[in-house]
Coordinates of C-alpha atoms and ligand atoms in Angstrom, one line a residue:
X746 CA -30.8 -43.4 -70.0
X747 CA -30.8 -47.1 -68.7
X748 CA -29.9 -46.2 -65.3
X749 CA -32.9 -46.5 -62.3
X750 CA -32.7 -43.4 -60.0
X751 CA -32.6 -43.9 -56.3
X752 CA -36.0 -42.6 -55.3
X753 CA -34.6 -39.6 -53.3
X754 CA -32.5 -38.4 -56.3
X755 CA -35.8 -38.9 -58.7
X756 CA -37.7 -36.1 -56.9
X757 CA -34.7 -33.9 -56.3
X758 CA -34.2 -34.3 -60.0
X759 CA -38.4 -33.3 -60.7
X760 CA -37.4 -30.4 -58.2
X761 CA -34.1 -29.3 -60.3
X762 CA -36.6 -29.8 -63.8
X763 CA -39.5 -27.5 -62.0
X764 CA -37.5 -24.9 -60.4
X765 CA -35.3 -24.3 -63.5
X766 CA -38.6 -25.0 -66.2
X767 CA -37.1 -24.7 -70.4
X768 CA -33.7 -25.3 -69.5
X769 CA -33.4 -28.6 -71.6
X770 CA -29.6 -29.1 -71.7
X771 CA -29.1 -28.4 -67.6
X772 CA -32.0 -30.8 -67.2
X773 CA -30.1 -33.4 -69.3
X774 CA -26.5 -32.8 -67.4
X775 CA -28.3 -32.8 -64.3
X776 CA -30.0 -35.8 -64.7
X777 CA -26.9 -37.6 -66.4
X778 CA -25.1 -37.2 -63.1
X779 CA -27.8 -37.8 -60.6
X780 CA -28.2 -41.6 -62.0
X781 CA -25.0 -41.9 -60.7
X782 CA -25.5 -41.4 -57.0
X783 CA -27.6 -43.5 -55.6
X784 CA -24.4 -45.9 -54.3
X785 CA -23.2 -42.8 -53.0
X786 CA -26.1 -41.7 -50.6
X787 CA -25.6 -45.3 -49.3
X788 CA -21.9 -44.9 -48.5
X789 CA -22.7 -40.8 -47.4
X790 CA -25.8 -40.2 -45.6
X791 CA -24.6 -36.8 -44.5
X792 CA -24.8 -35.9 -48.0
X793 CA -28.5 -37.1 -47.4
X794 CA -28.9 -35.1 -43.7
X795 CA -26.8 -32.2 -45.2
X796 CA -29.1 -31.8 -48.4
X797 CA -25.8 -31.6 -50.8
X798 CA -27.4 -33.0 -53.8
X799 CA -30.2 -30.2 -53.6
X800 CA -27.8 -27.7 -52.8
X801 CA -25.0 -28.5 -55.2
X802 CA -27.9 -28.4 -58.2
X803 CA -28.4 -25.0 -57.0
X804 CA -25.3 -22.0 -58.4
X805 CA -24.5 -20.1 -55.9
X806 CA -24.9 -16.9 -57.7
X807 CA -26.1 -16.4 -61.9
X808 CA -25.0 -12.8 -63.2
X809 CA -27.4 -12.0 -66.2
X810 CA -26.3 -8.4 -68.1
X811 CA -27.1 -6.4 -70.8
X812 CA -24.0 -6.0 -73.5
X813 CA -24.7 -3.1 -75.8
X814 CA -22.0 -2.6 -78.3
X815 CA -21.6 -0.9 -82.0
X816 CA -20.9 -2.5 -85.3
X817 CA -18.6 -0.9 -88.0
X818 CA -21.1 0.7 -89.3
X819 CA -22.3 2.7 -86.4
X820 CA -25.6 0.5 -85.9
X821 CA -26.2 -0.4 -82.1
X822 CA -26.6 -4.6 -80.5
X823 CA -27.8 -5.8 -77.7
X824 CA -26.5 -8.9 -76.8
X825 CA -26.9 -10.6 -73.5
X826 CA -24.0 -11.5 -71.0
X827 CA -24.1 -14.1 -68.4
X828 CA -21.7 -15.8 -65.5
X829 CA -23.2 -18.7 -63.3
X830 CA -20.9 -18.6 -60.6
X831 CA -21.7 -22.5 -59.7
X832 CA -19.9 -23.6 -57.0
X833 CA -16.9 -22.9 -55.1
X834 CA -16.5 -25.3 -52.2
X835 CA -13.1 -26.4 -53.5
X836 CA -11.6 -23.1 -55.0
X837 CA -12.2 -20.0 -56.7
X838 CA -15.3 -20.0 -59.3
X839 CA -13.2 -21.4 -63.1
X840 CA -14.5 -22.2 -66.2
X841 CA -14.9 -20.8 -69.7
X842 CA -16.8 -18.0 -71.6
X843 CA -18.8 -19.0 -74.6
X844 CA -20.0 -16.5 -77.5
X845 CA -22.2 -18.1 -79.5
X846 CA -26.1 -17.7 -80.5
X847 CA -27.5 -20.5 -79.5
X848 CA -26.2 -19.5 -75.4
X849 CA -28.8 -19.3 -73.0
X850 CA -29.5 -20.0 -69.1
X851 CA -29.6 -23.3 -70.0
X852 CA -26.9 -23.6 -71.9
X853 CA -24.4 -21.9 -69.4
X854 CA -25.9 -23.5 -66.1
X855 CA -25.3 -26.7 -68.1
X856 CA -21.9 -26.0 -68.5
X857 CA -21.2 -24.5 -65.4
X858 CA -22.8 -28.0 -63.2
X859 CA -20.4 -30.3 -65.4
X860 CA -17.6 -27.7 -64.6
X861 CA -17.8 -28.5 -61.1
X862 CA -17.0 -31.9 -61.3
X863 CA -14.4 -31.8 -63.9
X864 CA -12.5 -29.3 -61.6
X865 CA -13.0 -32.0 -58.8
X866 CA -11.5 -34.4 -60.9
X867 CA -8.3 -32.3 -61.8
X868 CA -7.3 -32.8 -57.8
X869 CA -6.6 -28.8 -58.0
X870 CA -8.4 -26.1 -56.1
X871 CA -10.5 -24.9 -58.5
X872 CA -14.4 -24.7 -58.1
X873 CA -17.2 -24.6 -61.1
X874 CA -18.6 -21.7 -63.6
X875 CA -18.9 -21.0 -66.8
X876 CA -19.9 -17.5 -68.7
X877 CA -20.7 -16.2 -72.2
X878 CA -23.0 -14.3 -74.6
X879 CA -25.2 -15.0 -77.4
X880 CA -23.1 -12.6 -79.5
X881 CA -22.4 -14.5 -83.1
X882 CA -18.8 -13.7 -83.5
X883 CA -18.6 -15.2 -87.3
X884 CA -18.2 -12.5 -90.1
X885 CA -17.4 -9.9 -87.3
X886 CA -14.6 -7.8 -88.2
X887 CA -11.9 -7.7 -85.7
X888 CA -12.5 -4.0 -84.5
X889 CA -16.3 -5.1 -84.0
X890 CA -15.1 -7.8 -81.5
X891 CA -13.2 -6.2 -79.8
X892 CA -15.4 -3.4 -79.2
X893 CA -18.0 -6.2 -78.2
X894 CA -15.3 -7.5 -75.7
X895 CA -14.7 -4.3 -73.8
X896 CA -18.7 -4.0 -73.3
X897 CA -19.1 -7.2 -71.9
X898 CA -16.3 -7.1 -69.9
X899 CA -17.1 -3.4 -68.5
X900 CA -19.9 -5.8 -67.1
X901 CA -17.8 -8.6 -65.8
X902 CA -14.8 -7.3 -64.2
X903 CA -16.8 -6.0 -60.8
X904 CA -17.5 -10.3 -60.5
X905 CA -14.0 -11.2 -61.2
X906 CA -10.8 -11.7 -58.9
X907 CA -7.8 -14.1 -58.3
X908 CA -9.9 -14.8 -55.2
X909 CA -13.1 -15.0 -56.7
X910 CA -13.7 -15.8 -60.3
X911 CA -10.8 -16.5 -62.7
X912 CA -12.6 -17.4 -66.5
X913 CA -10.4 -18.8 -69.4
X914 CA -11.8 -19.2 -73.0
X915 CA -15.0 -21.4 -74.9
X916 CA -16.4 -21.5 -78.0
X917 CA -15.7 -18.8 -80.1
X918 CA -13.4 -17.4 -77.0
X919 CA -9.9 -17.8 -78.5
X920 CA -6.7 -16.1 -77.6
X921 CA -8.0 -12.8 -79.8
X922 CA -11.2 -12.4 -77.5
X923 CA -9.1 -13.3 -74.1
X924 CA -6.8 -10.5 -74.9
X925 CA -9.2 -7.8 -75.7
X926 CA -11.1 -8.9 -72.4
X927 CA -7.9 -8.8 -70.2
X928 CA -7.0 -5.7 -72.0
X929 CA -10.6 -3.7 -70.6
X930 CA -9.6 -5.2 -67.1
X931 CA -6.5 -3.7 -66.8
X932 CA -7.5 -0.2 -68.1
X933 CA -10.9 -0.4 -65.6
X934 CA -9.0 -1.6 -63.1
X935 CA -5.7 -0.3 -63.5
X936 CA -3.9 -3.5 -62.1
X937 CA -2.1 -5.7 -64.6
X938 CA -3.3 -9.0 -62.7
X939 CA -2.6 -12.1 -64.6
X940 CA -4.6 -13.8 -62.2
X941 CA -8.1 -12.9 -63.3
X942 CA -8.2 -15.1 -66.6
X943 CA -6.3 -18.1 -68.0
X944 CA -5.8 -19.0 -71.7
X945 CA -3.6 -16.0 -72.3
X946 CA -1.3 -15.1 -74.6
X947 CA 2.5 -15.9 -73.9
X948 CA 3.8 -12.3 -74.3
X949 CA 1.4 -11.3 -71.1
X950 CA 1.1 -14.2 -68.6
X951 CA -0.2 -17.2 -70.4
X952 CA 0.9 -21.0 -70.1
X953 CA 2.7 -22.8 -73.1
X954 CA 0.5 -25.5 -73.6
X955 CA -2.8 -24.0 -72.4
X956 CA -3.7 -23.5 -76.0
X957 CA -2.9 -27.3 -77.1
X958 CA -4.1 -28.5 -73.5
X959 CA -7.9 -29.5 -73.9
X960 CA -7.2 -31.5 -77.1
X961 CA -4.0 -33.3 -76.1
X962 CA -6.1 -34.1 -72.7
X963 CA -8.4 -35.9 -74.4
X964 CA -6.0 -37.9 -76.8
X965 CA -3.8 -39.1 -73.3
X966 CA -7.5 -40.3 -71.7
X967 CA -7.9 -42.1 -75.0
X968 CA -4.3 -43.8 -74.7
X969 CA -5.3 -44.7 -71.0
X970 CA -8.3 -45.9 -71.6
X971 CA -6.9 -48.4 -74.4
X972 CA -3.9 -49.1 -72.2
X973 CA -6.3 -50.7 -70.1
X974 CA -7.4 -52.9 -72.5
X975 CA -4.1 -54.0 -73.7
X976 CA -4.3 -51.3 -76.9
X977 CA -3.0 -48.4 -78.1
X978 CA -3.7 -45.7 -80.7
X979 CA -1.2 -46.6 -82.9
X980 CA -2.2 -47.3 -86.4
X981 CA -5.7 -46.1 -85.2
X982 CA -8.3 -44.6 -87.8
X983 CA -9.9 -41.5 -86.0
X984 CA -12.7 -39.1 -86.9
X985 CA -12.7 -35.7 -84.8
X986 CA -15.7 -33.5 -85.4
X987 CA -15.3 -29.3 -85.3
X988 CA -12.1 -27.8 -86.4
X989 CA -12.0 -25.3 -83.9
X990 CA -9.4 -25.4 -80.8
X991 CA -10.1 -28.6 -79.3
X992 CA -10.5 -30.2 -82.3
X993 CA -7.0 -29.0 -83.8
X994 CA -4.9 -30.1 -81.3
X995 CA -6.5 -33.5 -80.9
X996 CA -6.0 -34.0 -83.9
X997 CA -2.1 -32.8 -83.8
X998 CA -1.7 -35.1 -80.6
X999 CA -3.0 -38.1 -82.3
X1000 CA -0.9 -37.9 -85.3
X1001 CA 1.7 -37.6 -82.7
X1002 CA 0.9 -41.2 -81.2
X1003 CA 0.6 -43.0 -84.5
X1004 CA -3.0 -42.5 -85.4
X1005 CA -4.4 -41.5 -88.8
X1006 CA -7.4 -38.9 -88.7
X1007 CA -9.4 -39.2 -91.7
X1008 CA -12.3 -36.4 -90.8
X1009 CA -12.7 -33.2 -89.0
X1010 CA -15.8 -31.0 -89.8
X1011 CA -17.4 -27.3 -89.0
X1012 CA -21.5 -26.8 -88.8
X1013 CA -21.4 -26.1 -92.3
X1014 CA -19.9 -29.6 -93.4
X1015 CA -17.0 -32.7 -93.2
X1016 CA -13.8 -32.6 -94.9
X1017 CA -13.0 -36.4 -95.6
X1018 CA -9.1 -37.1 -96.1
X1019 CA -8.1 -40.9 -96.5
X1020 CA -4.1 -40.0 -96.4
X1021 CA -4.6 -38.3 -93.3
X1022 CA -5.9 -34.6 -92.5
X1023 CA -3.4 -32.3 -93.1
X1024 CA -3.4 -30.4 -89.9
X1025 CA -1.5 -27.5 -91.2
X1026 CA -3.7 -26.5 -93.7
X1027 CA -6.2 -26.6 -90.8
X1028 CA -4.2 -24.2 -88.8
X1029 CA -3.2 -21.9 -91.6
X1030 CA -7.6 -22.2 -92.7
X1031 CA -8.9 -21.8 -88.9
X1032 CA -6.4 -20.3 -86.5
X1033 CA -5.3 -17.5 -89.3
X1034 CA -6.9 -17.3 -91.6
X1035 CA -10.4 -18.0 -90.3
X1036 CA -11.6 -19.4 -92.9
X1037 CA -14.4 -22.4 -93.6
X1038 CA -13.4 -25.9 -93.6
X1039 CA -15.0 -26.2 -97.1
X1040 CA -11.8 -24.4 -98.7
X1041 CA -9.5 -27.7 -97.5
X1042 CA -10.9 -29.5 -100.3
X1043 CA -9.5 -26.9 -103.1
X1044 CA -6.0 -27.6 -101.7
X1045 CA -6.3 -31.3 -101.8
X1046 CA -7.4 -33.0 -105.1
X1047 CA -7.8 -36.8 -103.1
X1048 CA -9.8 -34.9 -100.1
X1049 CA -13.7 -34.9 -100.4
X1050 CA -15.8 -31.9 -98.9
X1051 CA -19.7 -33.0 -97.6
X1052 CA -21.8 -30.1 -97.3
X1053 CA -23.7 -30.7 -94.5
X1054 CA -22.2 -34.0 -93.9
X1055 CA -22.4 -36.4 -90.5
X1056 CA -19.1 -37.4 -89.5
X1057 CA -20.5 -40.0 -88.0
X1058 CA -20.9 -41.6 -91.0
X1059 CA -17.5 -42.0 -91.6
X1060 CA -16.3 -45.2 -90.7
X1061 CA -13.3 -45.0 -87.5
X1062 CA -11.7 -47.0 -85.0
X1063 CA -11.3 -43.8 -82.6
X1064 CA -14.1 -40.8 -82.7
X1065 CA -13.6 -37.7 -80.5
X1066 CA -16.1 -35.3 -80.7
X1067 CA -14.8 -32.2 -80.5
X1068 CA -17.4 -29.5 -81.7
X1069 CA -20.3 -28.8 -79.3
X1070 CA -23.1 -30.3 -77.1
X1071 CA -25.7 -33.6 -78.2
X1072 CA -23.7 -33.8 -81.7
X1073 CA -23.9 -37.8 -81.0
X1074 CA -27.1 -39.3 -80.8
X1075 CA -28.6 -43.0 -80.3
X1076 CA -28.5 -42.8 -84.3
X1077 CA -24.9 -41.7 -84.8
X1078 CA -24.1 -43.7 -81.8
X1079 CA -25.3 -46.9 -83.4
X1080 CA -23.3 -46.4 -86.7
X1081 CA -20.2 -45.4 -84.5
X1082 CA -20.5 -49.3 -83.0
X1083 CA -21.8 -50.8 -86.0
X1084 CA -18.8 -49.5 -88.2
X1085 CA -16.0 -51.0 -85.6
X1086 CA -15.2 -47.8 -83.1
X1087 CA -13.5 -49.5 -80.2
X1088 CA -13.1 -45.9 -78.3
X1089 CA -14.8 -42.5 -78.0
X1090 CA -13.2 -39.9 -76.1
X1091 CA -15.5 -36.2 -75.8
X1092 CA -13.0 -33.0 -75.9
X1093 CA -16.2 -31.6 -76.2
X1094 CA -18.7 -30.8 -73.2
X1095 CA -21.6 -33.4 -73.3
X1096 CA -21.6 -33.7 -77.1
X1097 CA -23.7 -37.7 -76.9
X1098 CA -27.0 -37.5 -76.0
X1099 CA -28.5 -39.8 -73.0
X1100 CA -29.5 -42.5 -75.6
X1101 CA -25.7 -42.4 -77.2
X1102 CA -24.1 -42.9 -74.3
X1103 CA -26.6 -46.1 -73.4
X1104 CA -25.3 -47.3 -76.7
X1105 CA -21.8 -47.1 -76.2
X1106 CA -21.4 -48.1 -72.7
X1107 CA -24.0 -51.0 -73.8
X1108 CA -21.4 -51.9 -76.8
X1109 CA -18.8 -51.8 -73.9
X1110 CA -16.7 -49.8 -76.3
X1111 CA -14.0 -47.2 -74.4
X1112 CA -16.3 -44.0 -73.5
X1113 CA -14.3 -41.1 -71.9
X1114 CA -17.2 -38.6 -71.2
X1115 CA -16.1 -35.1 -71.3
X1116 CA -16.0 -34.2 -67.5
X1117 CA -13.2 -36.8 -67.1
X1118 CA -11.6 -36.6 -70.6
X1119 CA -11.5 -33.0 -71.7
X1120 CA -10.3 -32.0 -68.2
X1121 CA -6.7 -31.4 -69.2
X1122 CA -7.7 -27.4 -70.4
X1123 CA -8.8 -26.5 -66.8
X1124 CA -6.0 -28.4 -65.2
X1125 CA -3.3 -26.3 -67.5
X1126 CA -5.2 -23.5 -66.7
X1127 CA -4.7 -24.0 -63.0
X1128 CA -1.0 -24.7 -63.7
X1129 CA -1.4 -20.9 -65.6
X1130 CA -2.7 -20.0 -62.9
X1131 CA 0.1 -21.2 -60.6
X1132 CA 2.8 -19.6 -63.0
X1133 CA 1.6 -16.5 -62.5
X1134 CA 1.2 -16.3 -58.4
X1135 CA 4.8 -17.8 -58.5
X1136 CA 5.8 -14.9 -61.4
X1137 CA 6.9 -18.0 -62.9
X1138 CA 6.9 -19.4 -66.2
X1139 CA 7.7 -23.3 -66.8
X1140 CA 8.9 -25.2 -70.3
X1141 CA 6.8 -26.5 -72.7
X1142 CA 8.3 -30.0 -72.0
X1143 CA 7.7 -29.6 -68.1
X1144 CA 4.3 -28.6 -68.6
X1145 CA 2.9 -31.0 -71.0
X1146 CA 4.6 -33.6 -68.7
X1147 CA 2.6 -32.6 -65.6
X1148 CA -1.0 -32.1 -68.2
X1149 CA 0.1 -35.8 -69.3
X1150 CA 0.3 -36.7 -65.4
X1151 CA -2.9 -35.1 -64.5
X1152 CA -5.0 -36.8 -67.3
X1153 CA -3.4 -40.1 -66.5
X1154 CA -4.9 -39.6 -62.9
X1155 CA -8.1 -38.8 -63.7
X1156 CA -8.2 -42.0 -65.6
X1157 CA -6.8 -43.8 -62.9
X1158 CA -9.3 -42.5 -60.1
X1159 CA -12.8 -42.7 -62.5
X1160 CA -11.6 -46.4 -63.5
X1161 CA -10.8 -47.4 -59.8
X1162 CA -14.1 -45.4 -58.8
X1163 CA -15.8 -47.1 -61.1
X1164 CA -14.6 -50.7 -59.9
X1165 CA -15.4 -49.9 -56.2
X1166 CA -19.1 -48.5 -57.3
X1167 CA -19.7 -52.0 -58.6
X1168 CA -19.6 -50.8 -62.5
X1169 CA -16.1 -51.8 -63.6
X1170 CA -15.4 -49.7 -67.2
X1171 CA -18.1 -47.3 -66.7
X1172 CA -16.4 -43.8 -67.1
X1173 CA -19.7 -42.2 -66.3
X1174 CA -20.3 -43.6 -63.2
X1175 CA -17.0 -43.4 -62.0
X1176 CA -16.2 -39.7 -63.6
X1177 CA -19.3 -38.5 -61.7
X1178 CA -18.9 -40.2 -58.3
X1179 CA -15.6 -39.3 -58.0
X1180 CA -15.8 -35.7 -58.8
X1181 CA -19.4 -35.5 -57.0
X1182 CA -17.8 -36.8 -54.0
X1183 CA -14.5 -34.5 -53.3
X1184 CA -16.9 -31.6 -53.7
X1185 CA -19.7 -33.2 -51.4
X1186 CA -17.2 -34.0 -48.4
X1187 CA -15.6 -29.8 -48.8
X1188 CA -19.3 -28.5 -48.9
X1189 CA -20.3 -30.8 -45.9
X1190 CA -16.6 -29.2 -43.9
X1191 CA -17.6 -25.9 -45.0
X1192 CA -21.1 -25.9 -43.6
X1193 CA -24.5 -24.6 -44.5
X1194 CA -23.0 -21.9 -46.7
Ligands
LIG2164 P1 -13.9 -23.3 -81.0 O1 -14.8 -22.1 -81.1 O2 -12.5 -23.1 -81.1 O3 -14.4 -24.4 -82.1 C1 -15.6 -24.9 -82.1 C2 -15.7 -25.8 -83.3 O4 -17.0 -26.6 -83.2 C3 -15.8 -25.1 -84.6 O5 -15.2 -25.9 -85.6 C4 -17.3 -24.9 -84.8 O6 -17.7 -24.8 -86.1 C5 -17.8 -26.2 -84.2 N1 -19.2 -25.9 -83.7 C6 -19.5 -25.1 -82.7 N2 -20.8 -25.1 -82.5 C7 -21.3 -25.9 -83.4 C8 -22.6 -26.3 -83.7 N3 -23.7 -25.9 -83.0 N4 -22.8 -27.3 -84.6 C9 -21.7 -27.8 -85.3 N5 -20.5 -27.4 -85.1 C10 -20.3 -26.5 -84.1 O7 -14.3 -24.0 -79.6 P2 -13.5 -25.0 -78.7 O8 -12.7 -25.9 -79.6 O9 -12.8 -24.3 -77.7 O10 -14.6 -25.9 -78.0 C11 -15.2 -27.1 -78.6 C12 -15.8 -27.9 -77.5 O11 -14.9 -28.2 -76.5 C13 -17.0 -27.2 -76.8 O12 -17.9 -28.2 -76.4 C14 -16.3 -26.7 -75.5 O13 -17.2 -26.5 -74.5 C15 -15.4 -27.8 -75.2 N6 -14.2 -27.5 -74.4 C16 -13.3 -26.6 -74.7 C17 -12.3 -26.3 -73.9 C18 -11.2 -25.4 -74.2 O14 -10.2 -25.4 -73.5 N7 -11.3 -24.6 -75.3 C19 -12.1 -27.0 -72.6 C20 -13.1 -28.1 -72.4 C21 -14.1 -28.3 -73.2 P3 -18.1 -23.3 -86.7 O15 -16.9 -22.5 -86.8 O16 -18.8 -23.6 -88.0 O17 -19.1 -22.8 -85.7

């Protein structure tokens, strides 16, 4: 990345790479938000006395466990389970689970040191974590996960508590998995508490909205970020990569405001529609049926299906990746720019690589990173979370309301933090100051704990 580290940062940052050696993407989100904080250390040199950039790199507890579990045929797994509890000077432990092969350390601690700051910048009291398995749910019969569910959360629930660690869902964590989990809580612990995870259902203690929330998030940091600049998304051509739950319902919310999305993929290929993506096919393909994204194509003659496709590639005023980690690089970036995107807003967790991001913010095009813009699923899960210590249950209208509130916020406070950081537009900057720095001042209050 272009940004010079302070020199005290740089060799808490070769500390963070030594102490924590092969873990490639924690390196990365460590380092993305170091670069920010040398303005900071300026302003805060208790944060310096007080060792909070050493200590907040640090989780304060990582669970690693073994999951064993059966397949329909009677053969035996081992998969491995993890929660990085990462910080909670600012509220219980909260962030997702994630089953998918490629998770490992890295991959979770990554996840879980990006949570933290998000949180931050929702204004609620939530601190940072994040869990999940490498268990490959795809082709896995629905008895098979759930009997992989129950394992891992026979694990789990001793870490867990409306006090203590509240999870929600991730990648391949939908509302199926969430309800097997919270089912194995209640019957271990024999306490129906709708506390212990957001993202559930609606029949047993879930949010309307949760399920739309991430995606719908992203889209209102998207019209803020354009608002700014005198624009709006209507009439906009928008590509959004994956076509799992964030990607459905941005998609759903920017049809909503007047934009026309034109791609949306899976990591077997792109499904290119020029009239617009027909979003219920999606749901009825992905949410039901859980199918592939190749089958779009047989429904629609004028749509084009590219195995193995870059939706980069396809030319867009908007792009919101919505998929998974590094799915942007310097190269995808460059196209992006090059083919007239104005704004890029990430419901997915650090999906540009370092050399992406350079390119955009160089382009000065609108770049919501995903610590500011995809906050609006943690923020609706607090508001779950809120619902159910109240035995409450609010409208869909009232709660999208306060989700449309809470995103406009966050843009408000990175742009402003931005501004008084000296880097006026810069999301990053001000997205990572102004979440580092709510949870810097509560650690320094709190002590050396
Ligand atoms: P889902 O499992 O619902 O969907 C994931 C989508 O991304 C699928 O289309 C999947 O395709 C695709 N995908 C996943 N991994 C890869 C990969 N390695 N290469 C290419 N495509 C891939 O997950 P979500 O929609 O919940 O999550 C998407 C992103 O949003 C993640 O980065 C997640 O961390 C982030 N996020 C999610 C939140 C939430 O509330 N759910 C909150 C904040 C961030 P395939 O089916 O082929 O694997």
């Amino acid at each position: 990345m272009a940004a010079v580290m302070d020199e005290r940062i740089e060799t808490i940052y070769r500390q963070v790479t030594a102490r924590n050696p092969g873990e490639d993407e924690f390196h990365q989100a460590v380092r993305e938000v170091l670069e920010s904080l040398g303005p900071v250390l300026v302003k805060h040199p208790e944060f310096v006395d007080q060792k909070i950039i050493e200590r907040v790199c640090e989780p304060e507890r990582q669970i690693i466990f073994r999951v064993p579990w059966q397949d329909d045929r009677g053969e035996v797994h081992i998969n491995r389970g993890f929660r990085v509890e990462f910080n909670s000077a600012i509220g219980v432990y909260k962030g997702g689970l994630r089953f998918h092969p490629s998770v490992y350390l890295g991959i979770i601690k990554f996840l879980g040191f990006e949570q933290v700051f998000k949180n931050a910048l929702t204004g609620m009291p939530i601190g940072g974590a994040k869990g999940g398995s490498d268990f490959d749910p795809k082709g896995r019969s629905d008895n098979e996960i759930m009997r992989f569910c129950q394992s891992f959360m026979t694990e789990l629930y001793r870490h867990l508590g409306e006090y203590t660690d509240v999870p929600a869902g991730d990648i391949g964590v939908g509302g199926r998995e969430l309800g097997y989990l919270f089912g194995q809580y209640k019957r271990i612990t024999n306490r129906y508490e709708s506390t212990v995870l957001t993202g559930k259902g609606i029949a047993w203690g879930g949010s309307l909205v949760r399920t739309e929330a991430t995606g719908y998030g992203a889209v209102y940091f998207v019209r803020e970020m354009l608002k700014v600049r005198a624009d709006s998304l209507e009439g906009k051509t928008c590509v959004v990569s994956g076509s799992g739950n964030v990607a459905i319902y941005t998609i759903e919310k920017l049809h909503q405001l007047g934009a026309r999305v034109i791609a949306c993929s899976d990591s077997n290929g792109v499904v290119v529609h020029e009239k617009g993506i027909d979003l219920a096919l999606v749901k009825q393909l992905k949410e039901v049926e859980r199918r592939r994204i190749a089958e779009y194509a047989a429904h629609h003659k004028d749509a084009r299906y590219i195995p193995g496709g870059n939706i980069w590639e396809v030319p867009c005023q908007v792009a919101m990746p919505s998929a998974t980690q590094n799915e942007i690089n310097g190269k995808d970036a460059r196209m992006l720019v090059r083919n007239g995107c104005i704004a890029v807003g990430e419901g997915a967790n650090m999906p540009t690589t370092p050399d992406g991001v350079k390119v955009f913010l160089d382009a000065r095009i609108a770049y919501g990173p995903g610590k500011a813009a995809n906050a609006g699923g943690v923020a609706t899960s607090a508001l779950e979370m809120q619902q159910n210590a109240s035995r409450d249950s609010w409208s869909f209208e009232f709660t999208e309301r306060k989700l449309d509130e809470i995103m406009t916020n966050i843009h408000a406070s990175t742009y402003e933090t931005a501004e008084e950081f000296g880097a006026p537009g810069n999301y990053v900057v001000g997205a990572n100051i102004a979440g580092f720095i709510r949870v810097a001042k509560a650690m320094v209050a709190l002590g050396l704990v």
